[in-house]
XYZ file of C-alpha atoms in Angstrom:
364
model
C 0.000 0.000 0.000
C 1.299 3.463 -0.826
C 0.310 6.881 0.430
C -1.917 7.306 3.431
C -5.362 5.928 3.984
C -8.119 7.024 6.299
C -11.074 4.735 6.861
C -14.052 6.529 8.336
C -16.812 4.643 10.047
C -19.605 7.055 9.178
C -22.897 5.324 8.597
C -24.592 8.706 8.612
C -22.825 9.627 5.358
C -23.886 6.349 3.739
C -27.522 6.875 4.736
C -27.427 10.404 3.317
C -26.047 9.112 0.016
C -28.710 6.407 -0.195
C -31.460 8.943 0.467
C -30.200 11.249 -2.255
C -29.881 8.423 -4.756
C -33.426 7.322 -4.069
C -34.691 10.924 -3.991
C -36.020 10.307 -0.509
C -35.550 13.018 2.144
C -33.955 11.969 5.382
C -36.470 11.689 8.284
C -36.262 14.642 10.688
C -37.401 15.312 14.227
C -40.259 17.495 12.998
C -41.506 14.618 10.804
C -41.768 12.393 13.864
C -43.387 15.246 15.794
C -45.998 15.685 13.042
C -46.811 11.968 12.945
C -47.152 11.626 16.729
C -48.682 14.984 17.637
C -45.910 15.828 20.092
C -43.684 18.885 19.907
C -40.247 18.685 18.309
C -38.694 19.370 21.714
C -40.583 16.471 23.302
C -39.498 14.152 20.486
C -35.893 15.232 20.947
C -36.035 14.663 24.709
C -37.627 11.238 24.263
C -35.031 10.021 21.773
C -32.263 11.169 24.118
C -33.776 9.188 27.010
C -34.657 12.239 29.082
C -36.442 11.523 32.399
C -38.691 14.528 31.656
C -40.645 12.335 29.219
C -43.001 9.601 30.469
C -42.338 5.986 29.531
C -45.577 5.817 27.544
C -44.716 8.909 25.502
C -41.159 7.714 24.922
C -42.387 4.357 23.656
C -44.787 5.979 21.166
C -42.088 8.286 19.856
C -39.477 5.515 19.591
C -41.924 3.335 17.643
C -42.648 6.205 15.248
C -38.918 6.845 14.803
C -38.262 3.163 14.095
C -40.965 3.065 11.397
C -39.236 5.780 9.372
C -35.723 4.517 10.227
C -34.807 7.812 11.887
C -31.090 8.276 12.579
C -29.739 11.265 14.525
C -27.562 13.700 12.603
C -24.224 13.073 14.317
C -22.497 15.888 12.428
C -24.972 18.479 13.653
C -24.794 17.044 17.151
C -21.004 17.255 17.169
C -21.120 20.918 16.168
C -23.445 21.686 19.065
C -21.560 19.599 21.623
C -18.124 20.422 20.161
C -17.396 16.704 20.235
C -17.529 14.200 17.382
C -17.391 11.127 19.629
C -14.696 9.784 17.312
C -11.031 8.944 17.842
C -8.255 8.828 15.246
C -5.929 5.818 15.298
C -2.773 5.973 13.170
C -0.882 2.728 12.480
C 2.526 2.380 10.876
C 1.853 -0.898 9.092
C -1.450 -2.719 8.688
C 0.299 -5.976 7.725
C 1.827 -6.367 11.191
C -0.520 -8.679 13.154
C 0.442 -7.270 16.554
C -0.611 -3.789 15.405
C -3.884 -4.990 13.905
C -4.726 -6.922 17.078
C -3.991 -3.809 19.130
C -6.138 -1.729 16.766
C -8.992 -4.217 17.078
C -8.813 -4.076 20.876
C -8.773 -0.262 20.813
C -11.781 -0.092 18.479
C -13.752 -2.513 20.669
C -12.980 -0.592 23.864
C -13.812 2.766 22.325
C -17.067 1.430 20.908
C -18.149 0.342 24.365
C -17.535 3.907 25.538
C -19.631 5.383 22.740
C -16.800 6.374 20.388
C -16.198 5.435 16.764
C -12.671 4.844 15.490
C -11.222 6.436 12.363
C -8.238 4.447 11.085
C -5.234 5.691 9.145
C -1.893 4.207 8.163
C 1.384 5.980 7.493
C 3.201 3.037 5.882
C 6.162 4.033 8.084
C 6.471 7.332 6.224
C 6.495 10.647 8.101
C 5.046 12.627 5.183
C 2.138 10.176 4.960
C 1.739 10.469 8.709
C 1.455 14.258 8.498
C -1.227 13.980 5.820
C -3.124 11.392 7.852
C -3.085 13.636 10.933
C -4.329 16.567 8.878
C -7.157 14.421 7.509
C -8.152 13.267 10.991
C -8.157 16.837 12.261
C -10.405 17.696 9.346
C -12.787 15.028 10.603
C -12.840 16.845 13.957
C -11.775 13.812 15.983
C -11.793 14.264 19.766
C -8.372 12.676 20.229
C -5.611 10.690 18.530
C -3.755 7.473 19.302
C -0.658 7.005 17.160
C 2.192 4.600 16.500
C 4.794 7.127 15.262
C 6.588 6.478 11.989
C 9.844 7.933 13.359
C 10.514 8.028 17.097
C 12.824 11.026 16.702
C 10.619 13.133 14.401
C 7.683 14.106 16.556
C 7.311 17.869 16.085
C 4.302 17.482 13.779
C 2.623 15.255 16.372
C 3.529 17.410 19.349
C 2.075 20.495 17.682
C -1.351 18.903 18.127
C -1.036 20.230 21.682
C -1.307 23.722 20.202
C -4.764 22.808 18.930
C -5.740 21.267 22.293
C -6.187 17.884 20.604
C -5.471 15.103 23.160
C -2.873 12.718 21.752
C -1.218 9.553 23.086
C 1.874 7.943 21.538
C 1.797 4.149 21.397
C 5.580 3.731 21.296
C 8.423 4.969 23.448
C 9.984 8.148 22.117
C 12.955 9.831 23.837
C 12.178 13.379 24.911
C 8.529 13.265 23.864
C 6.302 15.955 25.396
C 3.177 13.869 24.825
C 1.627 11.066 26.825
C 3.152 7.675 26.051
C 1.795 4.153 26.456
C 4.208 1.514 25.158
C 5.870 -1.832 25.816
C 9.280 -2.259 27.437
C 11.062 -3.136 24.212
C 14.567 -2.675 25.607
C 13.813 -4.972 28.543
C 12.193 -7.547 26.262
C 15.162 -7.623 23.883
C 17.554 -7.839 26.812
C 15.637 -10.776 28.303
C 15.549 -12.555 24.943
C 19.317 -12.244 24.548
C 19.947 -13.321 28.149
C 17.805 -16.404 27.500
C 20.141 -17.366 24.648
C 23.242 -16.628 26.727
C 21.949 -18.817 29.535
C 21.652 -21.643 27.005
C 25.396 -21.281 26.404
C 25.367 -19.189 23.235
C 28.002 -16.492 22.826
C 27.811 -15.934 19.054
C 24.357 -14.346 18.907
C 23.132 -12.513 15.819
C 20.409 -9.864 15.780
C 18.137 -8.822 12.926
C 16.894 -5.370 13.875
C 14.055 -3.425 12.253
C 13.900 -0.468 14.632
C 16.734 1.685 13.257
C 14.723 3.007 10.301
C 12.041 4.265 12.702
C 14.569 5.951 14.968
C 13.995 3.211 17.530
C 17.126 1.668 19.026
C 15.363 0.065 21.998
C 15.689 -3.571 20.908
C 19.238 -3.202 19.633
C 20.204 -1.514 22.884
C 18.611 -4.302 24.930
C 20.602 -6.852 22.945
C 23.843 -4.921 23.567
C 22.969 -4.536 27.271
C 22.695 -8.307 27.654
C 26.000 -8.958 25.881
C 27.796 -6.365 28.020
C 26.293 -7.785 31.207
C 27.626 -11.241 30.270
C 31.041 -9.887 29.295
C 30.546 -10.798 25.624
C 31.987 -8.384 23.066
C 29.565 -7.265 20.375
C 30.451 -8.031 16.757
C 29.238 -5.772 13.931
C 29.154 -8.798 11.632
C 26.351 -10.204 13.798
C 24.203 -7.043 13.705
C 21.992 -6.895 10.622
C 19.534 -4.040 10.077
C 16.508 -4.486 7.837
C 13.783 -1.992 6.992
C 10.350 -3.567 6.916
C 8.285 -6.444 8.202
C 8.334 -9.697 6.244
C 9.819 -13.223 6.370
C 11.737 -12.492 3.166
C 13.801 -9.874 5.007
C 14.638 -12.494 7.622
C 15.917 -14.804 4.878
C 17.995 -11.992 3.385
C 19.507 -11.229 6.781
C 20.487 -14.874 7.230
C 22.491 -14.783 3.996
C 24.541 -11.994 5.566
C 24.807 -13.480 9.043
C 25.876 -16.925 7.895
C 28.509 -15.417 5.602
C 30.438 -14.362 8.722
C 33.761 -16.112 9.308
C 32.602 -17.096 12.790
C 28.955 -17.977 12.313
C 26.304 -17.395 15.003
C 24.767 -20.283 16.918
C 21.675 -18.273 17.867
C 19.568 -15.506 16.332
C 17.413 -12.841 17.966
C 14.906 -11.518 15.424
C 13.312 -8.216 16.392
C 9.912 -9.341 15.095
C 8.287 -12.697 14.469
C 8.092 -12.156 10.702
C 11.900 -11.989 10.564
C 12.071 -15.110 12.731
C 9.834 -17.019 10.294
C 12.263 -16.066 7.529
C 15.150 -17.384 9.638
C 13.337 -20.685 10.183
C 12.685 -20.984 6.446
C 16.338 -20.234 5.615
C 17.399 -22.996 8.005
C 14.973 -25.423 6.344
C 16.299 -24.584 2.874
C 19.933 -24.954 3.981
C 19.570 -28.129 6.006
C 20.068 -26.606 9.465
C 18.084 -28.098 12.333
C 16.383 -25.736 14.807
C 17.324 -25.603 17.640
C 20.047 -28.287 17.319
C 22.152 -26.302 14.814
C 20.739 -22.813 15.415
C 18.513 -21.353 18.137
C 15.963 -18.731 17.084
C 13.910 -16.306 19.185
C 11.427 -13.750 17.891
C 9.512 -10.766 19.240
C 5.738 -10.009 19.461
C 4.266 -13.506 19.964
C 1.836 -13.234 17.080
C -0.672 -16.081 16.756
C 1.215 -17.897 13.989
C 4.299 -18.251 16.208
C 2.826 -21.270 17.968
C 2.063 -22.994 14.648
C 5.381 -22.661 12.827
C 7.032 -25.901 11.675
C 9.250 -25.413 14.710
C 7.062 -23.550 17.247
C 8.771 -20.228 17.860
C 10.150 -19.065 21.189
C 9.359 -15.357 21.305
C 8.856 -12.292 23.482
C 5.238 -11.287 23.929
C 2.688 -9.072 25.604
C -1.068 -8.692 25.706
C -2.273 -6.146 23.099
C -5.446 -5.674 25.164
C -3.377 -4.376 28.095
C -1.673 -1.800 25.887
C -5.006 -0.845 24.303
C -6.720 -0.506 27.681
C -4.102 1.849 29.115
C -4.053 3.945 25.947
C -7.834 4.281 25.707
C -8.244 5.158 29.374
C -5.513 7.779 29.228
C -6.862 9.385 26.053
C -10.436 9.553 27.357
C -9.126 11.079 30.589
C -7.332 13.779 28.591
C -10.512 14.448 26.610
C -12.496 14.842 29.836
C -9.938 17.343 31.132
C -10.637 19.645 28.201
C -8.244 22.575 28.085
C -6.902 21.914 31.596
C -3.125 21.512 31.671
C -2.090 17.912 32.379
C 1.505 16.740 32.780
C 2.435 14.036 30.221
C 2.280 10.491 31.622
C 4.752 7.785 30.563
C 3.419 4.238 30.957
C 5.009 0.966 29.865
C 3.880 -2.638 30.109
C 6.070 -5.658 30.795
C 6.865 -8.412 28.327
C 7.602 -12.071 28.923
C 9.395 -14.839 27.076
C 7.065 -17.479 25.663
C 9.145 -20.663 25.579
C 8.543 -23.046 22.699
C 10.836 -25.322 20.679
C 13.055 -23.021 18.610
C 15.697 -22.398 21.290
C 18.027 -24.926 22.891
C 21.502 -25.366 24.435
C 24.606 -24.681 22.408
C 26.240 -27.962 21.397
C 29.792 -28.830 22.372
C 31.097 -28.719 18.791
C 29.582 -25.277 18.075
C 31.876 -22.238 18.146
């Protein structure tokens, strides 16, 4: 996918289009008032569930509204209330299962709170991200949740504060002046590398995807673990790839296994890379974990069903979504009141499966 995309869940617009195509005017409050004999104000109160209207009157009005398929004009309501009851959610990559699962959880939680979700994707491109944010502002969203395309280029996101538009970053970003809800990527990468070290591996390769997004958290966690164990890092074992696909994992393995002193274990910074590593091993006759241990990151659903079930680092997307939604709705409730940015992170854990094992005696 190229460019940016914004998907708007706006049934009101669809109904309007259908009415125009069929040359049928949209039912209005005064139409229901005329058919029931009640005033427009009474009809409005009844459809909003006001206690000022008796149950009998409310039932009559609701039945009349249902007969003509009356739908409230959400656009007009938002102009009066100065709220659209919609939230913008910007993803970096819709092909990444962990992001789509998080997005699904966010949409479900917001729906339960009476909010619709407007989706956009930047395709990991800052210019696309800027256009997506502009489009969401044009839709008058009440707040924005965003996975930033570049963790070091945030000025265009932070300026949303100038428009009093509540915004929460869904990834750690050094020096950010916005609220942040993210996972402890550095800790997770460190724990993954320590797991391999504890199995006796000292030649550990990493395939990192964070550099192109200005995110060095996983690479730094990997280096932390090596330093803690007194193992010198080797540039030949650090491969950086831009993207999210198994093919990139296969490409990285061509580079890693060309090293004079080959690795006995691989830490892939996402599960897609790890699947590529597993496939490379299959094509080249290497047994996992007997010849090479492999650990991924994200614990997507397919990890448990790989030919060799993948050991990986995971977290619950619903936990991340819950913290982000609650924080954003709190900021919306505060209105223009000044609120100090809050930095929240959730823990990760290693999910042990069959792709990691002890280093063999004859391995370097």
